[in-house]
Coordinates of C-alpha atoms in Angstrom, one line a residue:
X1 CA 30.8 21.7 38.2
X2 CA 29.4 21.0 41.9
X3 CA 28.8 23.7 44.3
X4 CA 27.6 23.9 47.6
X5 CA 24.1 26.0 48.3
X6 CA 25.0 29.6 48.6
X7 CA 22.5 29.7 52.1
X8 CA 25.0 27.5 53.8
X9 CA 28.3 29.9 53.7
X10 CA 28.7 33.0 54.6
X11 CA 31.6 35.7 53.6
X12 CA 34.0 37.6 55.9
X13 CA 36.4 40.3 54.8
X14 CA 39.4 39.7 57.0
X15 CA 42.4 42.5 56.4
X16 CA 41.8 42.6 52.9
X17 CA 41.3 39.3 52.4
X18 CA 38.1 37.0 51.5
X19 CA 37.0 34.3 54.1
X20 CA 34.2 31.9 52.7
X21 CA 33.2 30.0 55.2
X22 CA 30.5 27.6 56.2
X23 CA 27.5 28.9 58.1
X24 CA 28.3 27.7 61.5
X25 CA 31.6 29.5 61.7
X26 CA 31.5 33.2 62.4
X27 CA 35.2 34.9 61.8
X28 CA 35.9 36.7 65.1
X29 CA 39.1 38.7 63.7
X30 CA 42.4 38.7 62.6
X31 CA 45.3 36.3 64.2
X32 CA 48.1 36.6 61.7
X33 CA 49.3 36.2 57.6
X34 CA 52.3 35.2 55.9
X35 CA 53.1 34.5 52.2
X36 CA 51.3 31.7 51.8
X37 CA 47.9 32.5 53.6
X38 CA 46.1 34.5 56.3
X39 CA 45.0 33.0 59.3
X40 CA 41.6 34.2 61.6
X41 CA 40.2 33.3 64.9
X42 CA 36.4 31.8 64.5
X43 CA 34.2 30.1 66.8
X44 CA 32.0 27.7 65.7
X45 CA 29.9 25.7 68.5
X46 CA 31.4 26.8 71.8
X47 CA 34.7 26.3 70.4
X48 CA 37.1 28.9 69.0
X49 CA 39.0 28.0 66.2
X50 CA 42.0 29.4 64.3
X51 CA 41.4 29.2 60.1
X52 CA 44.2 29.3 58.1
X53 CA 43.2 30.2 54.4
X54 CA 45.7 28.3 52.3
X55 CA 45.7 30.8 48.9
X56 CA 46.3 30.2 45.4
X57 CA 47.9 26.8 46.5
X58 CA 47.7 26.1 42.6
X59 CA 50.1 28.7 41.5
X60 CA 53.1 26.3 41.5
X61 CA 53.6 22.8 42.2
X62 CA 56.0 24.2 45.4
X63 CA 53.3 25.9 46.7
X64 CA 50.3 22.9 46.1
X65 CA 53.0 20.3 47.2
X66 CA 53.9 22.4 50.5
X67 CA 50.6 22.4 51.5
X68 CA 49.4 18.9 50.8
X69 CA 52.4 17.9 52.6
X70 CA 51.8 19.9 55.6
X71 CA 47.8 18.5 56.0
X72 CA 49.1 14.9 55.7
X73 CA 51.9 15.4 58.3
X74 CA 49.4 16.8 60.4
X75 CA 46.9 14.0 60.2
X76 CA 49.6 11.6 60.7
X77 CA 51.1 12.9 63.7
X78 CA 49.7 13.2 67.1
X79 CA 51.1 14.7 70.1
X80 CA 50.6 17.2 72.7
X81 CA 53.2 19.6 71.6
X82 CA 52.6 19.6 68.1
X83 CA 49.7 21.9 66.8
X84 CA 46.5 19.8 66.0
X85 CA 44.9 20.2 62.6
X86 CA 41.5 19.8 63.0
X87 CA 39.8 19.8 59.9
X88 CA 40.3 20.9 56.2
X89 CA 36.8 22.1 55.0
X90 CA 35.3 20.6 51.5
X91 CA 35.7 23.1 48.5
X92 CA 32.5 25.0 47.5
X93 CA 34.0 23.9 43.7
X94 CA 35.7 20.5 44.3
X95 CA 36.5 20.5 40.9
X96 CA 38.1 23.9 40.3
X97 CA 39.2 25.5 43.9
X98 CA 42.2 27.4 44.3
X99 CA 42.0 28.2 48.4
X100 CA 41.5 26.1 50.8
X101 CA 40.5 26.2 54.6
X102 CA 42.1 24.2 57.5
X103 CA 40.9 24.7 61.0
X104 CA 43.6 24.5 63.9
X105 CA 43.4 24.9 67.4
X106 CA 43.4 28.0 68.8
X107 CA 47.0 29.5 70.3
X108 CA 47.1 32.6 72.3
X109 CA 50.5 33.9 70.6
X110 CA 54.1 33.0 69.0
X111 CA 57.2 32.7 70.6
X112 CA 58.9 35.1 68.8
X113 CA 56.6 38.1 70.4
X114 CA 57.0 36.3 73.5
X115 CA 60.3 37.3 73.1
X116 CA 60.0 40.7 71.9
X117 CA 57.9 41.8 74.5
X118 CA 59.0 43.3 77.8
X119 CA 57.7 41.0 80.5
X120 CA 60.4 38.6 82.5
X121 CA 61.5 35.4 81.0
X122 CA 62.5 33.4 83.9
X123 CA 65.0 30.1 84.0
X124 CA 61.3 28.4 84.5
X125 CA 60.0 29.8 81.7
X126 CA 62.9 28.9 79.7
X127 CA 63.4 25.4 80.9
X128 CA 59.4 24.2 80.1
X129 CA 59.0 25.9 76.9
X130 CA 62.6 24.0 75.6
X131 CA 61.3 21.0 77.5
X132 CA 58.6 21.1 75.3
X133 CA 60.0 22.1 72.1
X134 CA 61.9 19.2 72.3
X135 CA 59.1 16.7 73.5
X136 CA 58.0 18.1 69.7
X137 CA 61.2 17.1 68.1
X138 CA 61.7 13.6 70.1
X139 CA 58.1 12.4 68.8
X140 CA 59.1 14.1 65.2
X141 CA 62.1 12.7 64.7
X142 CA 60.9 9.4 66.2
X143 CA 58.7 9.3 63.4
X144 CA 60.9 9.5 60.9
X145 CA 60.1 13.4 60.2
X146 CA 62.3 16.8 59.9
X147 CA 60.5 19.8 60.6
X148 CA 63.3 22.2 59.1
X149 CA 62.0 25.2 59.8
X150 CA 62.0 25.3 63.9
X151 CA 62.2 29.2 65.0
X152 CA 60.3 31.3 67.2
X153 CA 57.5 32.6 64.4
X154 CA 56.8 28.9 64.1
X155 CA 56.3 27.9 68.2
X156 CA 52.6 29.0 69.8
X157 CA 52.7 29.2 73.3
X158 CA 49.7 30.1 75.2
X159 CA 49.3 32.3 78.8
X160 CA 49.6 29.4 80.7
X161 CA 53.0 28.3 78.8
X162 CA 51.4 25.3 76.8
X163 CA 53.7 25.2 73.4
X164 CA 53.1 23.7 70.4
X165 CA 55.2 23.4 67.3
X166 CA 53.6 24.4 64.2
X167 CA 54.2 25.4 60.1
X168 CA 55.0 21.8 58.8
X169 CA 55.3 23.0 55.1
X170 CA 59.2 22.4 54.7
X171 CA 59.0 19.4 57.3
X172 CA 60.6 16.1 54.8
X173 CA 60.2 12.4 56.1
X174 CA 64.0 11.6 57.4
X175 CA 65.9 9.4 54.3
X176 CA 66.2 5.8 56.1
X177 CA 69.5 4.3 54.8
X178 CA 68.5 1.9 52.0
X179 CA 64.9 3.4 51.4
X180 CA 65.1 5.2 47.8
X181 CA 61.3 6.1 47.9
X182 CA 62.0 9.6 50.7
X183 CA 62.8 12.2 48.4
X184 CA 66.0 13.9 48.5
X185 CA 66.5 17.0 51.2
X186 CA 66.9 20.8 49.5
X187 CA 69.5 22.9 50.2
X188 CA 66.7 25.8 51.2
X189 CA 65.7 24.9 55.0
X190 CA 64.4 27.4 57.8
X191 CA 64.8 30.9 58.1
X192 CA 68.8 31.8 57.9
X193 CA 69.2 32.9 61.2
X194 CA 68.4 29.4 62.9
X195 CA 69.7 27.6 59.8
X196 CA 72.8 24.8 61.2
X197 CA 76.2 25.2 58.9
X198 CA 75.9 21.9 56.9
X199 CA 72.9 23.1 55.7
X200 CA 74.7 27.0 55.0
X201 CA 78.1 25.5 53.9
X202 CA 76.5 23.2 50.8
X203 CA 76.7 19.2 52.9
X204 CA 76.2 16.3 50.6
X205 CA 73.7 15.9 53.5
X206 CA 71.8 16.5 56.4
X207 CA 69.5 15.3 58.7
X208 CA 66.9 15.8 61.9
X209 CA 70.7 17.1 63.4
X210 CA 69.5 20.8 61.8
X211 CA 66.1 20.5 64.1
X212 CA 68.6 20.5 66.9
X213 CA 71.2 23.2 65.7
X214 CA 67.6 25.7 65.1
X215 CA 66.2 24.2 68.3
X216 CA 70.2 25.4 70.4
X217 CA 69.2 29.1 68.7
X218 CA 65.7 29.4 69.8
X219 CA 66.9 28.7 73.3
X220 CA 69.6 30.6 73.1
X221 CA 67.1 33.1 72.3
X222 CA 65.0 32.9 75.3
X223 CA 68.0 33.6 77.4
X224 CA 68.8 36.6 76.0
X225 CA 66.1 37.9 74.0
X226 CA 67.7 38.9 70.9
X227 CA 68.6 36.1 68.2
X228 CA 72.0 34.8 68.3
X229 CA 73.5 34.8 64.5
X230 CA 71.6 37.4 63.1
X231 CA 73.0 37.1 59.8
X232 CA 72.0 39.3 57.1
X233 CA 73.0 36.7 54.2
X234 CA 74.7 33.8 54.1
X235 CA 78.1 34.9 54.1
X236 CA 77.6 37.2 57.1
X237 CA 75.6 33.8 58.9
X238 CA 78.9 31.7 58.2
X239 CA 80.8 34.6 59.6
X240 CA 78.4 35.5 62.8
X241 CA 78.8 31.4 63.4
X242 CA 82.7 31.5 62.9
X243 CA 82.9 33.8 65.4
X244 CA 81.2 32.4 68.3
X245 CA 82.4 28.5 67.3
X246 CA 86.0 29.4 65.3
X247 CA 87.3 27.4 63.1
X248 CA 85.8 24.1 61.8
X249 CA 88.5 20.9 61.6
X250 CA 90.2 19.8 58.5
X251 CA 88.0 17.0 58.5
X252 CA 84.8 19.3 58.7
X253 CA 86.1 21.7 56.3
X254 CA 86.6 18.8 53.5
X255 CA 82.4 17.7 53.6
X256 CA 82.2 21.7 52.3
X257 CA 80.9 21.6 48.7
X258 CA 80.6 25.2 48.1
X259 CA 84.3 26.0 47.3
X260 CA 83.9 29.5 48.2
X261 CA 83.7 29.0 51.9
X262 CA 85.9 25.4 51.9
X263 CA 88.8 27.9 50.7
X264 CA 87.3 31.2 53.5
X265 CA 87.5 28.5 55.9
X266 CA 90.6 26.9 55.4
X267 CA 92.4 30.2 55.1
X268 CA 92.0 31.2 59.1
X269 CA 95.4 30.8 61.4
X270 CA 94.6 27.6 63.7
X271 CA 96.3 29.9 66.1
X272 CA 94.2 33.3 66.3
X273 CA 92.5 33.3 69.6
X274 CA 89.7 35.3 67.3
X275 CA 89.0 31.9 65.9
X276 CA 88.8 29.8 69.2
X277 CA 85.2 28.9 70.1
X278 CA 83.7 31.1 72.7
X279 CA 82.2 30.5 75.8
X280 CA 78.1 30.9 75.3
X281 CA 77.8 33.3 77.7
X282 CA 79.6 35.8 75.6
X283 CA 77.9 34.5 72.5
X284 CA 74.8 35.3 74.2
X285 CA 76.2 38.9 75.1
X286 CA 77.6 40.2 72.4
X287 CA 74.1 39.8 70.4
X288 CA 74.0 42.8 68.2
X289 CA 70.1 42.9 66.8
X290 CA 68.5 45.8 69.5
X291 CA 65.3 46.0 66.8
X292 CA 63.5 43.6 65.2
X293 CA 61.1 44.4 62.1
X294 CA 61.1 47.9 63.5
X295 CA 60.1 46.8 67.3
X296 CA 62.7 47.9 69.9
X297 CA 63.8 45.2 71.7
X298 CA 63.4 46.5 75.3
X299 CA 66.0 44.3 77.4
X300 CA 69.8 44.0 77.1
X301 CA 71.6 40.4 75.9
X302 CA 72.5 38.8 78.9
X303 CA 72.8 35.2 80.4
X304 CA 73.5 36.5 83.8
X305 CA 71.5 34.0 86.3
X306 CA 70.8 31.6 83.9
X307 CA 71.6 28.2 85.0
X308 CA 74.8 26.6 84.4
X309 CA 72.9 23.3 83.0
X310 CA 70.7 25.5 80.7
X311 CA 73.7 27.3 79.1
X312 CA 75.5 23.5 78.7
X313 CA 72.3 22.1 76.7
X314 CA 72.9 25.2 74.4
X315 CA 76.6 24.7 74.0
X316 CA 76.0 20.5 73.4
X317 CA 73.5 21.9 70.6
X318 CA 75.4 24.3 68.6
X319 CA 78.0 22.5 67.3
X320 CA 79.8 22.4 63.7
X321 CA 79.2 18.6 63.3
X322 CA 75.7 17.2 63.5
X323 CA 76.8 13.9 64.6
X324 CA 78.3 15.5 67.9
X325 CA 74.7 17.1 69.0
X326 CA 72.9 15.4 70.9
X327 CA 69.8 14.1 69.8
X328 CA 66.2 15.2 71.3
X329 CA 65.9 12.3 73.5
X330 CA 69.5 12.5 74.6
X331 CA 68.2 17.1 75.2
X332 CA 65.6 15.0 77.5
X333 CA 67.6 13.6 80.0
X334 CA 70.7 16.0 80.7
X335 CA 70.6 17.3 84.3
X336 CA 69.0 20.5 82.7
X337 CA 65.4 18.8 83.2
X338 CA 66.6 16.2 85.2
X339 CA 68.2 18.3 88.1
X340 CA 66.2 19.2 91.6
X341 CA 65.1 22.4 91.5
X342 CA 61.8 24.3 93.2
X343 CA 60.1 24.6 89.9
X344 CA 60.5 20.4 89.2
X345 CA 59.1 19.8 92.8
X346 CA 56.1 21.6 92.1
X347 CA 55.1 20.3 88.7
X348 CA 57.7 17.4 88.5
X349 CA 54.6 15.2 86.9
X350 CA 54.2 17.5 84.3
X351 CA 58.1 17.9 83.3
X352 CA 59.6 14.6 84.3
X353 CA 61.1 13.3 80.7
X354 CA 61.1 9.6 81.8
X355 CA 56.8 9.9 82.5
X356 CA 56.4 11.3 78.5
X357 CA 54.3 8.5 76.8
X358 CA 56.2 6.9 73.9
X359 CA 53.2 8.0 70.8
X360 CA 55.8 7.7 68.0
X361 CA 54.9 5.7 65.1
X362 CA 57.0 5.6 61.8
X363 CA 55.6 7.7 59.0
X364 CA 55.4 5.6 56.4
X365 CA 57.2 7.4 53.1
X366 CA 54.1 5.9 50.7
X367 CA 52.6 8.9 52.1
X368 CA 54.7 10.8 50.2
X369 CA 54.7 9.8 46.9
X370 CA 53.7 13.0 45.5
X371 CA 57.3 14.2 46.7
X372 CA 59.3 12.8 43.8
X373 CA 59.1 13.7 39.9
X374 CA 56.4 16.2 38.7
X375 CA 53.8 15.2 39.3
X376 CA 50.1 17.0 37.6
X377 CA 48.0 19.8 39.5
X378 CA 44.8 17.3 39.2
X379 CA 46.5 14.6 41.3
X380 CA 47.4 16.9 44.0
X381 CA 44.1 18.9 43.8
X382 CA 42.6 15.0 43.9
X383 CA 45.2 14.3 46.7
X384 CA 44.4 17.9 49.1
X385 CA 40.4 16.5 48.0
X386 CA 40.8 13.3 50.0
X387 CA 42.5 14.7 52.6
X388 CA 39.4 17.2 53.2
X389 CA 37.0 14.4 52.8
X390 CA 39.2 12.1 55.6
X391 CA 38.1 14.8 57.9
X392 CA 34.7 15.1 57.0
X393 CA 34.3 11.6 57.2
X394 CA 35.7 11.7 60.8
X395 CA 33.3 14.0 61.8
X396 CA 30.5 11.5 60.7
X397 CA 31.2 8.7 62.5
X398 CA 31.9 10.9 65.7
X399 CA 28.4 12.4 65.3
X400 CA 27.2 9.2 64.8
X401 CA 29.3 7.7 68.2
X402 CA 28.0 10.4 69.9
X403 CA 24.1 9.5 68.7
X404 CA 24.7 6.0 69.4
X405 CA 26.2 6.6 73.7
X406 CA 23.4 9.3 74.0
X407 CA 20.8 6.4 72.8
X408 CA 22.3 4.3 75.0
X409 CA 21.8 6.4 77.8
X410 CA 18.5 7.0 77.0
X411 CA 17.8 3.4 77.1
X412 CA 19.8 3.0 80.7
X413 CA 17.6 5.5 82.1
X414 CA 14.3 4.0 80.8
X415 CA 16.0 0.7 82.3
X416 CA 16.4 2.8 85.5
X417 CA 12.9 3.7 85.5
X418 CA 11.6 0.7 85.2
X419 CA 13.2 -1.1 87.7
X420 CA 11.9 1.4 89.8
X421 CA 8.5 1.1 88.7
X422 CA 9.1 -2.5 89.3
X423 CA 10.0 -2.0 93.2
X424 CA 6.8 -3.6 94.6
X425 CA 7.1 -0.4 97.3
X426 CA 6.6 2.2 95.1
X427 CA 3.5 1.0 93.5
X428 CA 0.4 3.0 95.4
X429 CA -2.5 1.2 97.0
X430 CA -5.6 1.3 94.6
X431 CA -6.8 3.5 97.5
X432 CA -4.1 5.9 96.8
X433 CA -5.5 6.2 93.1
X434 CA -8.2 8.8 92.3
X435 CA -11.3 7.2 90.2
X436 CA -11.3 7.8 86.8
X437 CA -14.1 9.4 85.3
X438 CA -15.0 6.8 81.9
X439 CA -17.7 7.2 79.4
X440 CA -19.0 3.8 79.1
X441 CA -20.1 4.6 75.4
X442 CA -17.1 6.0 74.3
X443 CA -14.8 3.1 75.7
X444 CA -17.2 0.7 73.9
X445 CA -16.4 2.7 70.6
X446 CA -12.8 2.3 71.5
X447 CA -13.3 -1.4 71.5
X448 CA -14.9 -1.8 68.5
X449 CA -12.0 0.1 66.6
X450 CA -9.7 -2.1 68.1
X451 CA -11.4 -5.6 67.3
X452 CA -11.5 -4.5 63.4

């Protein structure tokens, strides 16, 4: 069994929980947990770090599969809105390791206690972090991947309002029609409160339309601070979204394979203004949750001032049929982001959709083979391995591109330094040079030594 030298890791106790980390990171403290690890801010160099300790990943082939697929989605997409994974440490026991270590950049805070918090949300605010979120979901779905679990625990935003989109463990490459090697989509998919209705009502299937329906909530969110279909189960969430969209056409209602809610659905009068769809602003208004995980929510539901093309982009979003949403890059270019307002004059570089460089490249689903049947614990301990190793290997060859350009500067200054020794001006006079004082015997020795 290998291990690495004790001398070069050292152990942190971070809220109950074991960090083992190389020697050149030193835990500073404790950023945040979940169920499936514990995450702590570290600096190593004169860069801080967030660690995310991936825990007992071997408990269940869910758990091993979530987090492999997570690392490779990382390392296979690139952008500046989606959180950059960089590095998964080696295993002190390649052979036998049940944790493992994955450094991120460093985010300030989530969206969610953005949102919880008291300070002002402005129309600004709310127009670049949703311009943003859906730069994330354009270069995403561009590439062929679902994130599937877009809410606010899941956006980091830092003071300066940078966001980035993070938690890829239920992200799924998008099934291209024809391709039988993408595995098939689960029913389970994002926390219920930002989960769209084909995915709630049972669809035969669904697509990168449910990053859209969870992307409408979040900003619906923003505007008024509380979430929009706080649903305490699924039945209540069906009701909650009835409520604000009423009733779903025949034609809709007929895709329903859950025949619980087909027959709930089909039983509302087409003629009870109850079940009309309701303007957003009074969706956004009559938001019941005033608490959330026992933190008072300090401001009122309202969407009072907001602008008229924000609270359009949320309407086009939230829609029963994922066909009629529009799609991230369609988001990009409604007047919302497009229109002239003070805050476009004075970053309009920054925010303009048509100035976003096109990154995307196709994730290829050979990536993912590990996805489909059951596959062992030792290929995806072997698989998580390599992934670790990619990163280590990275790290190399930058150390050694770095050697070779600091080497090559070396040698341009020497070049410098010669062609100024070689400037016939700034040689002195042999008057300007002071004897040297030469032992004749000595230099004769030296002589000698050098003939033999």
């Amino acid at each position: 069994m290998q291990k690495v030298n004790l001398t070069d890791y050292k152990v942190y106790g971070v809220m109950g929980e074991t960090f083992e980390l190389p020697s050149d990171y030193e835990v500073l403290g404790f950023l945040g947990s979940g169920a499936y690890g514990c995450v702590a801010a570290a600096r190593v160099g004169n860069e801080v770090v967030a660690i995310k300790k991936c825990k007992q990943i071997f408990q269940s082939r869910t758990l091993a599969k979530r987090t492999l697929r997570e690392v490779r989605l990382l390392r296979l997409l690139s952008h500046p809105n989606i959180i950059q994974l960089k590095k998964v440490l080696l295993p002190r026991y390649p052979n036998s390791y049940n944790s493992l270590y994955c450094v991120f950049q460093c985010m300030e805070t989530d969206l969610a206690s953005v949102i919880r918090s008291g300070q002002h949300l402005s129309d600004k605010h709310v127009l670049y972090f949703s311009l943003q979120l859906l730069r994330a979901c354009d270069h995403l779905h561009d590439s062929n991947v679902c994130h599937r679990d877009i809410k606010p625990r899941n956006i980091l935003v830092n003071a300066n309002c940078t966001l980035k989109l993070a938690d890829f463990g239920l992200s799924r490459i998008h099934a291209v029609e024809g391709d039988t090697r993408t595995v098939q989509m689960t029913e389970y998919v994002t926390t219920r409160w930002y989960r769209a209705p084909e995915v709630l009502l049972g669809w035969g299937s669904y697509g990168t339309g449910i990053d859209l329906w969870a992307v409408g909530c979040v900003i619906g969110e923003m505007v008024g601070r509380t979430p929009l279909f706080p649903g305490s189960d699924s039945t209540c969430q069906i009701n909650l979204i009835v409520a604000a969209l009423g009733k779903p056409s025949k034609s809709y209602i007929s895709n329903i394979r859950k025949t619980a809610f087909s027959e709930m659905l089909s039983s509302l009068p087409d003629d009870d203004l109850s079940h009309k769809r309701k303007d957003i602003r009074a969706v956004i208004s009559e938001s019941s949750v005033t608490s959330y995980k026992n933190v008072e929510i300090p401001i009122t539901p309202s969407a009072d001032g907001v602008s008229v093309h924000c609270l359009n982009l949320i309407s086009s979003l939230l829609v029963y049929d994922p066909i009629d949403r529009p799609g991230a890059k369609d988001c990009l270019k409604c007047k919302y982001f497009c229109s002239d307002n003070s805050y476009r004059a004075s970053s309009s570089a920054e925010c303009d959709p048509q100035k976003i460089p096109t990154m995307s490249t196709k994730v290829a689903a050979d990536e993912f083979t590990f996805e489909k049947g059951r596959v062992t614990f030792d290929l995806l301990r072997c698989e998580l391995l390599c992934e670790a190793k990619y990163y280590t290997q990275k790290e190399k060859e930058e150390q050694q591109q770095q050697q070779q350009q600091q080497q090559q500067q070396e040698v341009q200054e020497m070049k410098e330094q010669i062609d100024m020794v070689d400037d016939s001006s700034l040689i002195p006079s042999s008057g300007d040079l002071k004897e040297l004082d030469i032992d004749a015997e000595n230099c004769h020795q030296a002589n000698k030594c050098m003939i033999l």
